[in-house]
GROMACS .gro file of C-alpha atoms in nm:
model
  193
    1MET     CA    1  -1.843  -0.270  -1.164
    2PRO     CA    2  -1.804   0.099  -1.088
    3SER     CA    3  -1.740   0.332  -1.374
    4VAL     CA    4  -1.560   0.569  -1.140
    5PHE     CA    5  -1.221   0.405  -1.192
    6PRO     CA    6  -1.115   0.422  -1.558
    7ALA     CA    7  -0.739   0.371  -1.564
    8ALA     CA    8  -0.671   0.708  -1.729
    9ASP     CA    9  -0.844   0.897  -1.450
   10ILE     CA   10  -0.669   0.732  -1.159
   11HIS     CA   11  -0.383   0.909  -0.992
   12VAL     CA   12  -0.246   0.668  -0.736
   13ILE     CA   13   0.056   0.776  -0.553
   14GLY     CA   14   0.112   0.489  -0.290
   15ASP     CA   15   0.166   0.014   0.392
   16ARG     CA   16   0.084  -0.263   0.566
   17ALA     CA   17   0.056  -0.194   0.925
   18ALA     CA   18  -0.150  -0.366   1.181
   19ALA     CA   19  -0.430  -0.176   1.013
   20THR     CA   20  -0.685  -0.282   1.267
   21ARG     CA   21  -0.687   0.023   1.494
   22PHE     CA   22  -0.832   0.334   1.340
   23PRO     CA   23  -0.964   0.640   1.518
   24ALA     CA   24  -1.331   0.589   1.603
   25GLY     CA   25  -1.448   0.867   1.372
   26HIS     CA   26  -1.239   0.729   1.088
   27ALA     CA   27  -1.385   0.379   1.120
   28ALA     CA   28  -1.738   0.517   1.160
   29GLU     CA   29  -1.700   0.719   0.840
   30ASP     CA   30  -1.567   0.411   0.661
   31GLY     CA   31  -1.876   0.223   0.779
   32ARG     CA   32  -2.107   0.491   0.639
   33LEU     CA   33  -1.919   0.492   0.309
   34VAL     CA   34  -1.932   0.113   0.281
   35ARG     CA   35  -2.306   0.106   0.351
   36SER     CA   36  -2.362   0.375   0.088
   37ALA     CA   37  -2.145   0.189  -0.164
   38ARG     CA   38  -2.340  -0.131  -0.096
   39ALA     CA   39  -2.655   0.062  -0.181
   40GLY     CA   40  -2.501   0.152  -0.518
   41ASP     CA   41  -2.341   0.489  -0.443
   42GLU     CA   42  -2.025   0.477  -0.656
   43SER     CA   43  -1.907   0.811  -0.521
   44ALA     CA   44  -1.893   0.656  -0.171
   45PHE     CA   45  -1.667   0.382  -0.305
   46ALA     CA   46  -1.461   0.645  -0.485
   47ARG     CA   47  -1.410   0.816  -0.147
   48LEU     CA   48  -1.288   0.484   0.000
   49TYR     CA   49  -1.051   0.457  -0.294
   50GLU     CA   50  -0.919   0.808  -0.227
   51ARG     CA   51  -0.871   0.722   0.138
   52TYR     CA   52  -0.698   0.385   0.090
   53GLY     CA   53  -0.544   0.400  -0.259
   54ARG     CA   54  -0.205   0.513  -0.131
   55ILE     CA   55  -0.207   0.253   0.146
   56VAL     CA   56  -0.283  -0.026  -0.101
   57HIS     CA   57  -0.018   0.106  -0.340
   58ALA     CA   58   0.249   0.104  -0.070
   59LEU     CA   59   0.147  -0.241   0.055
   60LEU     CA   60   0.186  -0.379  -0.295
   61LEU     CA   61   0.507  -0.187  -0.367
   62ALA     CA   62   0.660  -0.339  -0.053
   63ARG     CA   63   0.601  -0.685  -0.194
   64ILE     CA   64   0.601  -0.696  -0.574
   65ALA     CA   65   0.773  -0.549  -0.877
   66ARG     CA   66   0.700  -0.183  -0.939
   67ASP     CA   67   0.568  -0.241  -1.290
   68GLU     CA   68   0.294  -0.470  -1.155
   69VAL     CA   69   0.170  -0.240  -0.879
   70GLU     CA   70  -0.071  -0.014  -1.069
   71ASP     CA   71  -0.264  -0.306  -1.219
   72LEU     CA   72  -0.283  -0.480  -0.884
   73VAL     CA   73  -0.410  -0.165  -0.712
   74GLN     CA   74  -0.699  -0.171  -0.959
   75ASP     CA   75  -0.747  -0.543  -0.902
   76VAL     CA   76  -0.759  -0.498  -0.524
   77PHE     CA   77  -1.026  -0.229  -0.545
   78LEU     CA   78  -1.225  -0.419  -0.807
   79THR     CA   79  -1.221  -0.724  -0.580
   80ALA     CA   80  -1.331  -0.509  -0.287
   81TRP     CA   81  -1.616  -0.360  -0.494
   82LYS     CA   82  -1.738  -0.703  -0.598
   83ARG     CA   83  -1.707  -0.850  -0.248
   84LEU     CA   84  -1.829  -0.550  -0.049
   85ASP     CA   85  -2.129  -0.749   0.075
   86ASP     CA   86  -1.888  -1.006   0.225
   87LEU     CA   87  -1.745  -0.749   0.467
   88ARG     CA   88  -1.910  -0.826   0.801
   89ASP     CA   89  -1.818  -0.503   0.977
   90PRO     CA   90  -1.835  -0.205   0.741
   91ALA     CA   91  -1.621  -0.002   0.984
   92ALA     CA   92  -1.335  -0.252   0.933
   93PHE     CA   93  -1.287  -0.159   0.566
   94GLY     CA   94  -0.928  -0.039   0.617
   95GLY     CA   95  -0.800  -0.367   0.757
   96TRP     CA   96  -1.006  -0.564   0.506
   97ILE     CA   97  -0.872  -0.380   0.200
   98ALA     CA   98  -0.517  -0.411   0.338
   99MET     CA   99  -0.563  -0.788   0.372
  100ILE     CA  100  -0.694  -0.812   0.015
  101ALA     CA  101  -0.386  -0.621  -0.102
  102ARG     CA  102  -0.149  -0.848   0.091
  103ASN     CA  103  -0.318  -1.157  -0.049
  104ARG     CA  104  -0.302  -1.023  -0.406
  105ALA     CA  105   0.067  -0.947  -0.360
  106THR     CA  106   0.129  -1.299  -0.233
  107ASP     CA  107  -0.059  -1.444  -0.531
  108ALA     CA  108   0.136  -1.225  -0.775
  109HIS     CA  109   0.464  -1.318  -0.609
  110ARG     CA  110   0.387  -1.688  -0.652
  111ARG     CA  111   0.322  -1.637  -1.024
  112THR     CA  112   0.637  -1.434  -1.084
  113ALA     CA  113   0.928  -1.614  -1.242
  114GLU     CA  114   1.266  -1.604  -1.076
  115PHE     CA  115   1.498  -1.327  -1.194
  116VAL     CA  116   1.861  -1.247  -1.152
  117GLU     CA  117   1.960  -0.932  -0.966
  118LEU     CA  118   2.218  -0.718  -1.139
  119PRO     CA  119   2.523  -0.632  -0.933
  120ALA     CA  120   2.491  -0.304  -0.745
  121ASP     CA  121   2.821  -0.178  -0.887
  122LEU     CA  122   2.719  -0.232  -1.250
  123ALA     CA  123   2.833   0.070  -1.449
  124GLY     CA  124   2.556   0.278  -1.596
  125ARG     CA  125   2.491   0.620  -1.739
  126GLY     CA  126   2.223   0.881  -1.693
  127ALA     CA  127   1.863   0.767  -1.652
  128ALA     CA  128   1.960   0.401  -1.661
  129SER     CA  129   2.198   0.457  -1.372
  130ASP     CA  130   1.933   0.650  -1.179
  131ALA     CA  131   1.683   0.372  -1.241
  132ALA     CA  132   1.936   0.114  -1.121
  133GLU     CA  133   1.993   0.315  -0.803
  134ALA     CA  134   1.618   0.345  -0.747
  135HIS     CA  135   1.579  -0.030  -0.792
  136ALA     CA  136   1.867  -0.094  -0.552
  137ALA     CA  137   1.710   0.137  -0.293
  138LEU     CA  138   1.372  -0.033  -0.333
  139ALA     CA  139   1.538  -0.374  -0.298
  140ALA     CA  140   1.710  -0.254   0.021
  141ILE     CA  141   1.378  -0.128   0.160
  142ARG     CA  142   1.209  -0.458   0.073
  143ALA     CA  143   1.478  -0.642   0.272
  144LEU     CA  144   1.384  -0.454   0.590
  145PRO     CA  145   1.137  -0.589   0.847
  146GLU     CA  146   0.779  -0.542   0.728
  147ALA     CA  147   0.679  -0.266   0.971
  148TYR     CA  148   0.976  -0.053   0.867
  149ARG     CA  149   0.950  -0.109   0.493
  150GLU     CA  150   0.583  -0.021   0.475
  151THR     CA  151   0.622   0.291   0.686
  152LEU     CA  152   0.929   0.398   0.484
  153LEU     CA  153   0.751   0.344   0.152
  154LEU     CA  154   0.457   0.552   0.268
  155ARG     CA  155   0.698   0.830   0.368
  156LEU     CA  156   0.962   0.815   0.096
  157VAL     CA  157   0.764   0.697  -0.207
  158GLU     CA  158   0.412   0.813  -0.133
  159GLY     CA  159   0.516   1.135   0.041
  160LEU     CA  160   0.285   1.096   0.340
  161THR     CA  161   0.376   1.275   0.661
  162GLY     CA  162   0.411   1.090   0.991
  163PRO     CA  163   0.066   1.202   1.112
  164GLU     CA  164  -0.090   1.101   0.777
  165ILE     CA  165   0.071   0.757   0.802
  166ALA     CA  166  -0.061   0.717   1.157
  167GLU     CA  167  -0.412   0.825   1.057
  168ARG     CA  168  -0.429   0.595   0.756
  169THR     CA  169  -0.269   0.285   0.903
  170GLY     CA  170  -0.409   0.292   1.255
  171LEU     CA  171  -0.061   0.304   1.408
  172THR     CA  172   0.003   0.552   1.685
  173PRO     CA  173   0.206   0.860   1.588
  174ALA     CA  174   0.478   0.741   1.826
  175SER     CA  175   0.495   0.401   1.653
  176VAL     CA  176   0.523   0.571   1.315
  177ARG     CA  177   0.809   0.790   1.440
  178VAL     CA  178   0.991   0.487   1.583
  179ASN     CA  179   0.937   0.282   1.265
  180LEU     CA  180   1.061   0.567   1.047
  181HIS     CA  181   1.365   0.632   1.265
  182ARG     CA  182   1.467   0.267   1.296
  183GLY     CA  183   1.381   0.196   0.934
  184MET     CA  184   1.594   0.485   0.807
  185LYS     CA  185   1.882   0.371   1.025
  186LEU     CA  186   1.863   0.013   0.892
  187LEU     CA  187   1.820   0.138   0.536
  188GLY     CA  188   2.129   0.357   0.570
  189GLU     CA  189   2.327   0.059   0.695
  190LYS     CA  190   2.210  -0.156   0.402
  191LEU     CA  191   2.286   0.111   0.145
  192ASP     CA  192   2.633   0.178   0.290
  193ARG     CA  193   2.738  -0.184   0.235
   0.00000   0.00000   0.00000
């Protein structure tokens, strides 16, 4: 287990996309990093974490409760570290880690007990009201089609730019622009209701 990831030192800020198409140089660098990590180079795995931590965070945030995300990010990367030898194509690390994240989110969702949503018009004050609005916005984003919600979370929550989202997810810049535009439009409609 790598010692590079103590919880206090991790600063994860936070997509699922069809994360199978990455620029050739990006995938080649991932392959080199994976091979180095397999050979025991923890700094190579730390670089993979830096590259994909926000992607994994957004993927999980799109699917599970916010208070569970940080722990699951760690779990996803710990699983990847332990199973690194199982990855057939080292250059496919991005899609592989995204699939691990999606599977962990599905597992967590199955374990989560049902809960009752509070009404959107519930009166609140100060920070509690702000938190309620944030939860309502996140719930509205989660109700969007997957491609839109992941792209929106990467932009609105994680603060990535359109080109950064494209680079890290393998989507084309045009697809990212379309997803952001359509997603914002649908989100606005949901929030106006």
